Amino acid sequence: MGILDLMLGRTGTGEQGVEAKSYTLPKDTHGFVYPVAVRRAELEAFDRLVEAEADAPYLEDRTDELQDVFDEVLDGELDATELVERKREIRRAVEPVLERWNDQIEGDVGVVYATSAIDDDLRAFVKLCKQRDEDDDDPFDLPEGFPDAAALLKRVDDATDAQYRAVVHTDLLPEGSGGESGK
């Protein structure tokens, strides 16, 4: 109960645990994370958002046309194929995070671990989806459950802005997310 008391601000000096003892954990196997409460419905909404974005290609079908425009306007300084790949990478960055979080949640509500990098990836993906939805020429539409996905992003944002972090083994983190070492 000590950690809960600490998070709620109900402890005094020495009440949080063993005073004057510290432990050193290897940075290559442990990292700082932010615990985030999630609902199964929010994860499912994010999964639907990923599927909808993947199923509605827009730039992928127009790389030749885009390249002609880039060549004319920017003297070929930008490669359309590279641009398309960068957009895909935004989605690919969130897929393993969502997969891991779905595996970790057993009921309707649970706790997952986020890093600032995960927060950045989720925010970039939601921003991409909003931009695509606002583009009249893009066939992509935000799925019906988008507000649930946005609620999850807000909670991850709030958690990564908070002072409360935990140290966990990197086996508990989505592949490639690492843990923040000392941030």
mmCIF file with all atom_site columns, C-alpha atoms in Angstrom:
data_model
loop_
_atom_site.group_PDB
_atom_site.id
_atom_site.type_symbol
_atom_site.label_atom_id
_atom_site.label_alt_id
_atom_site.label_comp_id
_atom_site.label_asym_id
_atom_site.label_entity_id
_atom_site.label_seq_id
_atom_site.pdbx_PDB_ins_code
_atom_site.Cartn_x
_atom_site.Cartn_y
_atom_site.Cartn_z
_atom_site.occupancy
_atom_site.B_iso_or_equiv
_atom_site.pdbx_formal_charge
_atom_site.auth_seq_id
_atom_site.auth_comp_id
_atom_site.auth_asym_id
_atom_site.auth_atom_id
_atom_site.pdbx_PDB_model_num
ATOM 1   C CA . MET A 1 1   ? 0.000   0.000  0.000   1.00 0.00 ? 1   MET A CA 1
ATOM 2   C CA . GLY A 1 2   ? 3.024   2.317  0.309   1.00 0.00 ? 2   GLY A CA 1
ATOM 3   C CA . ILE A 1 3   ? 3.167   3.184  -3.388  1.00 0.00 ? 3   ILE A CA 1
ATOM 4   C CA . LEU A 1 4   ? -0.555  3.948  -3.474  1.00 0.00 ? 4   LEU A CA 1
ATOM 5   C CA . ASP A 1 5   ? -0.219  6.189  -0.411  1.00 0.00 ? 5   ASP A CA 1
ATOM 6   C CA . LEU A 1 6   ? 2.719   7.948  -2.044  1.00 0.00 ? 6   LEU A CA 1
ATOM 7   C CA . MET A 1 7   ? 0.767   8.520  -5.271  1.00 0.00 ? 7   MET A CA 1
ATOM 8   C CA . LEU A 1 8   ? -2.165  9.897  -3.286  1.00 0.00 ? 8   LEU A CA 1
ATOM 9   C CA . GLY A 1 9   ? 0.124   12.090 -1.161  1.00 0.00 ? 9   GLY A CA 1
ATOM 10  C CA . ARG A 1 10  ? -0.727  10.437 2.148   1.00 0.00 ? 10  ARG A CA 1
ATOM 11  C CA . THR A 1 11  ? 2.718   9.475  3.445   1.00 0.00 ? 11  THR A CA 1
ATOM 12  C CA . GLY A 1 12  ? 5.401   11.091 5.485   1.00 0.00 ? 12  GLY A CA 1
ATOM 13  C CA . THR A 1 13  ? 9.171   10.669 5.664   1.00 0.00 ? 13  THR A CA 1
ATOM 14  C CA . GLY A 1 14  ? 10.196  7.051  6.003   1.00 0.00 ? 14  GLY A CA 1
ATOM 15  C CA . GLU A 1 15  ? 6.719   5.681  5.410   1.00 0.00 ? 15  GLU A CA 1
ATOM 16  C CA . GLN A 1 16  ? 7.221   4.881  1.727   1.00 0.00 ? 16  GLN A CA 1
ATOM 17  C CA . GLY A 1 17  ? 9.444   1.889  2.299   1.00 0.00 ? 17  GLY A CA 1
ATOM 18  C CA . VAL A 1 18  ? 12.905  1.148  3.591   1.00 0.00 ? 18  VAL A CA 1
ATOM 19  C CA . GLU A 1 19  ? 14.719  4.398  4.186   1.00 0.00 ? 19  GLU A CA 1
ATOM 20  C CA . ALA A 1 20  ? 18.371  4.864  3.153   1.00 0.00 ? 20  ALA A CA 1
ATOM 21  C CA . LYS A 1 21  ? 18.504  1.755  0.966   1.00 0.00 ? 21  LYS A CA 1
ATOM 22  C CA . SER A 1 22  ? 18.786  1.808  -2.768  1.00 0.00 ? 22  SER A CA 1
ATOM 23  C CA . TYR A 1 23  ? 19.107  -0.832 -5.397  1.00 0.00 ? 23  TYR A CA 1
ATOM 24  C CA . THR A 1 24  ? 20.926  -0.646 -8.680  1.00 0.00 ? 24  THR A CA 1
ATOM 25  C CA . LEU A 1 25  ? 19.261  -2.402 -11.581 1.00 0.00 ? 25  LEU A CA 1
ATOM 26  C CA . PRO A 1 26  ? 20.951  -2.946 -14.941 1.00 0.00 ? 26  PRO A CA 1
ATOM 27  C CA . LYS A 1 27  ? 19.848  -0.391 -17.539 1.00 0.00 ? 27  LYS A CA 1
ATOM 28  C CA . ASP A 1 28  ? 19.905  -2.948 -20.328 1.00 0.00 ? 28  ASP A CA 1
ATOM 29  C CA . THR A 1 29  ? 17.199  -5.045 -18.661 1.00 0.00 ? 29  THR A CA 1
ATOM 30  C CA . HIS A 1 30  ? 15.179  -2.424 -16.769 1.00 0.00 ? 30  HIS A CA 1
ATOM 31  C CA . GLY A 1 31  ? 13.629  0.875  -17.711 1.00 0.00 ? 31  GLY A CA 1
ATOM 32  C CA . PHE A 1 32  ? 11.507  3.712  -16.403 1.00 0.00 ? 32  PHE A CA 1
ATOM 33  C CA . VAL A 1 33  ? 7.880   3.577  -17.469 1.00 0.00 ? 33  VAL A CA 1
ATOM 34  C CA . TYR A 1 34  ? 4.597   5.258  -16.700 1.00 0.00 ? 34  TYR A CA 1
ATOM 35  C CA . PRO A 1 35  ? 1.747   3.001  -15.565 1.00 0.00 ? 35  PRO A CA 1
ATOM 36  C CA . VAL A 1 36  ? -1.452  3.786  -17.486 1.00 0.00 ? 36  VAL A CA 1
ATOM 37  C CA . ALA A 1 37  ? -4.940  2.488  -16.743 1.00 0.00 ? 37  ALA A CA 1
ATOM 38  C CA . VAL A 1 38  ? -6.639  1.313  -19.945 1.00 0.00 ? 38  VAL A CA 1
ATOM 39  C CA . ARG A 1 39  ? -9.990  -0.110 -20.918 1.00 0.00 ? 39  ARG A CA 1
ATOM 40  C CA . ARG A 1 40  ? -10.334 -2.987 -23.330 1.00 0.00 ? 40  ARG A CA 1
ATOM 41  C CA . ALA A 1 41  ? -12.778 -0.871 -25.391 1.00 0.00 ? 41  ALA A CA 1
ATOM 42  C CA . GLU A 1 42  ? -10.108 1.815  -25.840 1.00 0.00 ? 42  GLU A CA 1
ATOM 43  C CA . LEU A 1 43  ? -7.554  -0.687 -27.067 1.00 0.00 ? 43  LEU A CA 1
ATOM 44  C CA . GLU A 1 44  ? -10.113 -2.147 -29.464 1.00 0.00 ? 44  GLU A CA 1
ATOM 45  C CA . ALA A 1 45  ? -10.902 1.366  -30.734 1.00 0.00 ? 45  ALA A CA 1
ATOM 46  C CA . PHE A 1 46  ? -7.210  1.994  -31.353 1.00 0.00 ? 46  PHE A CA 1
ATOM 47  C CA . ASP A 1 47  ? -6.943  -1.367 -33.149 1.00 0.00 ? 47  ASP A CA 1
ATOM 48  C CA . ARG A 1 48  ? -9.856  -0.359 -35.413 1.00 0.00 ? 48  ARG A CA 1
ATOM 49  C CA . LEU A 1 49  ? -8.149  2.965  -36.095 1.00 0.00 ? 49  LEU A CA 1
ATOM 50  C CA . VAL A 1 50  ? -4.959  1.160  -37.146 1.00 0.00 ? 50  VAL A CA 1
ATOM 51  C CA . GLU A 1 51  ? -6.931  -1.214 -39.381 1.00 0.00 ? 51  GLU A CA 1
ATOM 52  C CA . ALA A 1 52  ? -8.919  1.621  -40.956 1.00 0.00 ? 52  ALA A CA 1
ATOM 53  C CA . GLU A 1 53  ? -5.767  3.602  -41.703 1.00 0.00 ? 53  GLU A CA 1
ATOM 54  C CA . ALA A 1 54  ? -4.051  0.559  -43.211 1.00 0.00 ? 54  ALA A CA 1
ATOM 55  C CA . ASP A 1 55  ? -7.097  -0.409 -45.286 1.00 0.00 ? 55  ASP A CA 1
ATOM 56  C CA . ALA A 1 56  ? -7.532  3.033  -46.856 1.00 0.00 ? 56  ALA A CA 1
ATOM 57  C CA . PRO A 1 57  ? -4.364  3.606  -48.869 1.00 0.00 ? 57  PRO A CA 1
ATOM 58  C CA . TYR A 1 58  ? -4.118  7.034  -50.336 1.00 0.00 ? 58  TYR A CA 1
ATOM 59  C CA . LEU A 1 59  ? -0.564  8.047  -51.046 1.00 0.00 ? 59  LEU A CA 1
ATOM 60  C CA . GLU A 1 60  ? 0.428   4.464  -51.852 1.00 0.00 ? 60  GLU A CA 1
ATOM 61  C CA . ASP A 1 61  ? -1.795  4.502  -54.927 1.00 0.00 ? 61  ASP A CA 1
ATOM 62  C CA . ARG A 1 62  ? -0.485  7.857  -56.098 1.00 0.00 ? 62  ARG A CA 1
ATOM 63  C CA . THR A 1 63  ? 3.325   7.667  -55.773 1.00 0.00 ? 63  THR A CA 1
ATOM 64  C CA . ASP A 1 64  ? 3.954   8.249  -59.497 1.00 0.00 ? 64  ASP A CA 1
ATOM 65  C CA . GLU A 1 65  ? 1.634   11.243 -59.541 1.00 0.00 ? 65  GLU A CA 1
ATOM 66  C CA . LEU A 1 66  ? 3.205   12.616 -56.355 1.00 0.00 ? 66  LEU A CA 1
ATOM 67  C CA . GLN A 1 67  ? 6.708   12.119 -57.678 1.00 0.00 ? 67  GLN A CA 1
ATOM 68  C CA . ASP A 1 68  ? 5.854   14.125 -60.802 1.00 0.00 ? 68  ASP A CA 1
ATOM 69  C CA . VAL A 1 69  ? 4.636   16.985 -58.611 1.00 0.00 ? 69  VAL A CA 1
ATOM 70  C CA . PHE A 1 70  ? 7.711   16.779 -56.379 1.00 0.00 ? 70  PHE A CA 1
ATOM 71  C CA . ASP A 1 71  ? 9.992   16.765 -59.402 1.00 0.00 ? 71  ASP A CA 1
ATOM 72  C CA . GLU A 1 72  ? 8.282   19.802 -60.864 1.00 0.00 ? 72  GLU A CA 1
ATOM 73  C CA . VAL A 1 73  ? 7.855   21.874 -57.706 1.00 0.00 ? 73  VAL A CA 1
ATOM 74  C CA . LEU A 1 74  ? 10.807  20.747 -55.597 1.00 0.00 ? 74  LEU A CA 1
ATOM 75  C CA . ASP A 1 75  ? 13.261  19.792 -58.342 1.00 0.00 ? 75  ASP A CA 1
ATOM 76  C CA . GLY A 1 76  ? 13.158  16.156 -57.199 1.00 0.00 ? 76  GLY A CA 1
ATOM 77  C CA . GLU A 1 77  ? 14.407  16.936 -53.688 1.00 0.00 ? 77  GLU A CA 1
ATOM 78  C CA . LEU A 1 78  ? 11.713  14.745 -52.149 1.00 0.00 ? 78  LEU A CA 1
ATOM 79  C CA . ASP A 1 79  ? 11.133  11.106 -52.983 1.00 0.00 ? 79  ASP A CA 1
ATOM 80  C CA . ALA A 1 80  ? 7.451   10.116 -53.015 1.00 0.00 ? 80  ALA A CA 1
ATOM 81  C CA . THR A 1 81  ? 8.231   6.497  -52.148 1.00 0.00 ? 81  THR A CA 1
ATOM 82  C CA . GLU A 1 82  ? 10.216  7.663  -49.121 1.00 0.00 ? 82  GLU A CA 1
ATOM 83  C CA . LEU A 1 83  ? 7.326   9.887  -48.029 1.00 0.00 ? 83  LEU A CA 1
ATOM 84  C CA . VAL A 1 84  ? 4.880   6.984  -48.294 1.00 0.00 ? 84  VAL A CA 1
ATOM 85  C CA . GLU A 1 85  ? 7.238   4.777  -46.288 1.00 0.00 ? 85  GLU A CA 1
ATOM 86  C CA . ARG A 1 86  ? 7.536   7.429  -43.537 1.00 0.00 ? 86  ARG A CA 1
ATOM 87  C CA . LYS A 1 87  ? 3.743   7.536  -43.272 1.00 0.00 ? 87  LYS A CA 1
ATOM 88  C CA . ARG A 1 88  ? 3.621   3.723  -43.014 1.00 0.00 ? 88  ARG A CA 1
ATOM 89  C CA . GLU A 1 89  ? 6.278   3.754  -40.299 1.00 0.00 ? 89  GLU A CA 1
ATOM 90  C CA . ILE A 1 90  ? 4.051   5.921  -38.129 1.00 0.00 ? 90  ILE A CA 1
ATOM 91  C CA . ARG A 1 91  ? 1.419   3.161  -38.157 1.00 0.00 ? 91  ARG A CA 1
ATOM 92  C CA . ARG A 1 92  ? 3.978   0.367  -37.808 1.00 0.00 ? 92  ARG A CA 1
ATOM 93  C CA . ALA A 1 93  ? 5.385   1.991  -34.673 1.00 0.00 ? 93  ALA A CA 1
ATOM 94  C CA . VAL A 1 94  ? 2.077   1.682  -32.803 1.00 0.00 ? 94  VAL A CA 1
ATOM 95  C CA . GLU A 1 95  ? 1.167   -1.844 -33.929 1.00 0.00 ? 95  GLU A CA 1
ATOM 96  C CA . PRO A 1 96  ? 3.550   -3.732 -31.573 1.00 0.00 ? 96  PRO A CA 1
ATOM 97  C CA . VAL A 1 97  ? 2.579   -1.459 -28.682 1.00 0.00 ? 97  VAL A CA 1
ATOM 98  C CA . LEU A 1 98  ? -1.110  -2.214 -29.135 1.00 0.00 ? 98  LEU A CA 1
ATOM 99  C CA . GLU A 1 99  ? -0.416  -5.918 -29.614 1.00 0.00 ? 99  GLU A CA 1
ATOM 100 C CA . ARG A 1 100 ? 1.571   -6.074 -26.360 1.00 0.00 ? 100 ARG A CA 1
ATOM 101 C CA . TRP A 1 101 ? -1.015  -4.042 -24.455 1.00 0.00 ? 101 TRP A CA 1
ATOM 102 C CA . ASN A 1 102 ? -3.841  -6.254 -25.715 1.00 0.00 ? 102 ASN A CA 1
ATOM 103 C CA . ASP A 1 103 ? -1.901  -9.292 -24.455 1.00 0.00 ? 103 ASP A CA 1
ATOM 104 C CA . GLN A 1 104 ? -1.358  -7.684 -21.044 1.00 0.00 ? 104 GLN A CA 1
ATOM 105 C CA . ILE A 1 105 ? -5.000  -6.775 -20.395 1.00 0.00 ? 105 ILE A CA 1
ATOM 106 C CA . GLU A 1 106 ? -6.992  -9.761 -19.166 1.00 0.00 ? 106 GLU A CA 1
ATOM 107 C CA . GLY A 1 107 ? -10.295 -8.124 -18.256 1.00 0.00 ? 107 GLY A CA 1
ATOM 108 C CA . ASP A 1 108 ? -12.177 -5.003 -19.189 1.00 0.00 ? 108 ASP A CA 1
ATOM 109 C CA . VAL A 1 109 ? -9.702  -2.734 -17.362 1.00 0.00 ? 109 VAL A CA 1
ATOM 110 C CA . GLY A 1 110 ? -6.005  -3.085 -16.693 1.00 0.00 ? 110 GLY A CA 1
ATOM 111 C CA . VAL A 1 111 ? -2.659  -1.349 -16.446 1.00 0.00 ? 111 VAL A CA 1
ATOM 112 C CA . VAL A 1 112 ? -0.070  -1.082 -19.199 1.00 0.00 ? 112 VAL A CA 1
ATOM 113 C CA . TYR A 1 113 ? 3.344   0.547  -19.292 1.00 0.00 ? 113 TYR A CA 1
ATOM 114 C CA . ALA A 1 114 ? 4.115   3.535  -21.491 1.00 0.00 ? 114 ALA A CA 1
ATOM 115 C CA . THR A 1 115 ? 7.281   5.456  -22.226 1.00 0.00 ? 115 THR A CA 1
ATOM 116 C CA . SER A 1 116 ? 7.578   8.940  -23.661 1.00 0.00 ? 116 SER A CA 1
ATOM 117 C CA . ALA A 1 117 ? 8.537   7.300  -26.979 1.00 0.00 ? 117 ALA A CA 1
ATOM 118 C CA . ILE A 1 118 ? 5.281   5.318  -26.976 1.00 0.00 ? 118 ILE A CA 1
ATOM 119 C CA . ASP A 1 119 ? 3.360   8.501  -26.207 1.00 0.00 ? 119 ASP A CA 1
ATOM 120 C CA . ASP A 1 120 ? 5.065   10.257 -29.132 1.00 0.00 ? 120 ASP A CA 1
ATOM 121 C CA . ASP A 1 121 ? 4.272   7.367  -31.496 1.00 0.00 ? 121 ASP A CA 1
ATOM 122 C CA . LEU A 1 122 ? 0.606   7.213  -30.487 1.00 0.00 ? 122 LEU A CA 1
ATOM 123 C CA . ARG A 1 123 ? 0.241   10.988 -30.799 1.00 0.00 ? 123 ARG A CA 1
ATOM 124 C CA . ALA A 1 124 ? 1.902   11.009 -34.253 1.00 0.00 ? 124 ALA A CA 1
ATOM 125 C CA . PHE A 1 125 ? -0.416  8.252  -35.439 1.00 0.00 ? 125 PHE A CA 1
ATOM 126 C CA . VAL A 1 126 ? -3.579  9.991  -34.186 1.00 0.00 ? 126 VAL A CA 1
ATOM 127 C CA . LYS A 1 127 ? -2.399  13.233 -35.793 1.00 0.00 ? 127 LYS A CA 1
ATOM 128 C CA . LEU A 1 128 ? -1.858  11.424 -39.105 1.00 0.00 ? 128 LEU A CA 1
ATOM 129 C CA . CYS A 1 129 ? -5.357  9.929  -38.907 1.00 0.00 ? 129 CYS A CA 1
ATOM 130 C CA . LYS A 1 130 ? -6.950  13.303 -38.139 1.00 0.00 ? 130 LYS A CA 1
ATOM 131 C CA . GLN A 1 131 ? -5.099  14.901 -41.069 1.00 0.00 ? 131 GLN A CA 1
ATOM 132 C CA . ARG A 1 132 ? -6.223  12.138 -43.403 1.00 0.00 ? 132 ARG A CA 1
ATOM 133 C CA . ASP A 1 133 ? -9.814  12.450 -42.187 1.00 0.00 ? 133 ASP A CA 1
ATOM 134 C CA . GLU A 1 134 ? -9.816  16.209 -42.856 1.00 0.00 ? 134 GLU A CA 1
ATOM 135 C CA . ASP A 1 135 ? -8.424  15.775 -46.400 1.00 0.00 ? 135 ASP A CA 1
ATOM 136 C CA . ASP A 1 136 ? -11.414 15.737 -48.767 1.00 0.00 ? 136 ASP A CA 1
ATOM 137 C CA . ASP A 1 137 ? -9.460  13.811 -51.416 1.00 0.00 ? 137 ASP A CA 1
ATOM 138 C CA . ASP A 1 138 ? -8.460  11.057 -48.992 1.00 0.00 ? 138 ASP A CA 1
ATOM 139 C CA . PRO A 1 139 ? -10.868 8.091  -48.730 1.00 0.00 ? 139 PRO A CA 1
ATOM 140 C CA . PHE A 1 140 ? -9.935  7.550  -45.062 1.00 0.00 ? 140 PHE A CA 1
ATOM 141 C CA . ASP A 1 141 ? -12.598 8.240  -42.435 1.00 0.00 ? 141 ASP A CA 1
ATOM 142 C CA . LEU A 1 142 ? -12.136 8.068  -38.689 1.00 0.00 ? 142 LEU A CA 1
ATOM 143 C CA . PRO A 1 143 ? -13.874 4.947  -37.353 1.00 0.00 ? 143 PRO A CA 1
ATOM 144 C CA . GLU A 1 144 ? -16.888 5.266  -35.100 1.00 0.00 ? 144 GLU A CA 1
ATOM 145 C CA . GLY A 1 145 ? -14.936 4.449  -31.909 1.00 0.00 ? 145 GLY A CA 1
ATOM 146 C CA . PHE A 1 146 ? -12.330 7.174  -32.433 1.00 0.00 ? 146 PHE A CA 1
ATOM 147 C CA . PRO A 1 147 ? -13.278 9.057  -29.219 1.00 0.00 ? 147 PRO A CA 1
ATOM 148 C CA . ASP A 1 148 ? -12.271 5.963  -27.205 1.00 0.00 ? 148 ASP A CA 1
ATOM 149 C CA . ALA A 1 149 ? -8.871  5.885  -28.926 1.00 0.00 ? 149 ALA A CA 1
ATOM 150 C CA . ALA A 1 150 ? -8.485  9.616  -28.268 1.00 0.00 ? 150 ALA A CA 1
ATOM 151 C CA . ALA A 1 151 ? -9.348  9.042  -24.584 1.00 0.00 ? 151 ALA A CA 1
ATOM 152 C CA . LEU A 1 152 ? -6.576  6.458  -24.333 1.00 0.00 ? 152 LEU A CA 1
ATOM 153 C CA . LEU A 1 153 ? -4.102  8.846  -25.956 1.00 0.00 ? 153 LEU A CA 1
ATOM 154 C CA . LYS A 1 154 ? -5.120  11.568 -23.472 1.00 0.00 ? 154 LYS A CA 1
ATOM 155 C CA . ARG A 1 155 ? -4.536  9.220  -20.539 1.00 0.00 ? 155 ARG A CA 1
ATOM 156 C CA . VAL A 1 156 ? -1.119  8.194  -21.902 1.00 0.00 ? 156 VAL A CA 1
ATOM 157 C CA . ASP A 1 157 ? -0.254  11.894 -22.382 1.00 0.00 ? 157 ASP A CA 1
ATOM 158 C CA . ASP A 1 158 ? -1.289  12.659 -18.817 1.00 0.00 ? 158 ASP A CA 1
ATOM 159 C CA . ALA A 1 159 ? 0.651   9.711  -17.416 1.00 0.00 ? 159 ALA A CA 1
ATOM 160 C CA . THR A 1 160 ? 3.879   10.524 -19.250 1.00 0.00 ? 160 THR A CA 1
ATOM 161 C CA . ASP A 1 161 ? 3.634   14.134 -18.074 1.00 0.00 ? 161 ASP A CA 1
ATOM 162 C CA . ALA A 1 162 ? 3.301   13.001 -14.451 1.00 0.00 ? 162 ALA A CA 1
ATOM 163 C CA . GLN A 1 163 ? 6.094   12.586 -11.965 1.00 0.00 ? 163 GLN A CA 1
ATOM 164 C CA . TYR A 1 164 ? 5.228   9.009  -11.052 1.00 0.00 ? 164 TYR A CA 1
ATOM 165 C CA . ARG A 1 165 ? 7.313   6.436  -12.845 1.00 0.00 ? 165 ARG A CA 1
ATOM 166 C CA . ALA A 1 166 ? 7.971   2.809  -12.229 1.00 0.00 ? 166 ALA A CA 1
ATOM 167 C CA . VAL A 1 167 ? 10.931  0.594  -13.006 1.00 0.00 ? 167 VAL A CA 1
ATOM 168 C CA . VAL A 1 168 ? 10.103  -2.609 -14.844 1.00 0.00 ? 168 VAL A CA 1
ATOM 169 C CA . HIS A 1 169 ? 11.968  -5.331 -16.641 1.00 0.00 ? 169 HIS A CA 1
ATOM 170 C CA . THR A 1 170 ? 12.165  -4.651 -20.361 1.00 0.00 ? 170 THR A CA 1
ATOM 171 C CA . ASP A 1 171 ? 10.403  -7.982 -21.031 1.00 0.00 ? 171 ASP A CA 1
ATOM 172 C CA . LEU A 1 172 ? 7.195   -6.200 -19.987 1.00 0.00 ? 172 LEU A CA 1
ATOM 173 C CA . LEU A 1 173 ? 7.577   -3.518 -22.666 1.00 0.00 ? 173 LEU A CA 1
ATOM 174 C CA . PRO A 1 174 ? 6.585   -3.661 -26.329 1.00 0.00 ? 174 PRO A CA 1
ATOM 175 C CA . GLU A 1 175 ? 9.511   -4.573 -28.549 1.00 0.00 ? 175 GLU A CA 1
ATOM 176 C CA . GLY A 1 176 ? 11.572  -1.561 -29.553 1.00 0.00 ? 176 GLY A CA 1
ATOM 177 C CA . SER A 1 177 ? 10.024  0.774  -26.979 1.00 0.00 ? 177 SER A CA 1
ATOM 178 C CA . GLY A 1 178 ? 12.843  0.291  -24.497 1.00 0.00 ? 178 GLY A CA 1
ATOM 179 C CA . GLY A 1 179 ? 12.574  2.057  -21.224 1.00 0.00 ? 179 GLY A CA 1
ATOM 180 C CA . GLU A 1 180 ? 13.608  5.536  -20.390 1.00 0.00 ? 180 GLU A CA 1
ATOM 181 C CA . SER A 1 181 ? 16.929  5.467  -18.616 1.00 0.00 ? 181 SER A CA 1
ATOM 182 C CA . GLY A 1 182 ? 16.892  8.193  -16.076 1.00 0.00 ? 182 GLY A CA 1
ATOM 183 C CA . LYS A 1 183 ? 14.694  10.766 -17.824 1.00 0.00 ? 183 LYS A CA 1
#
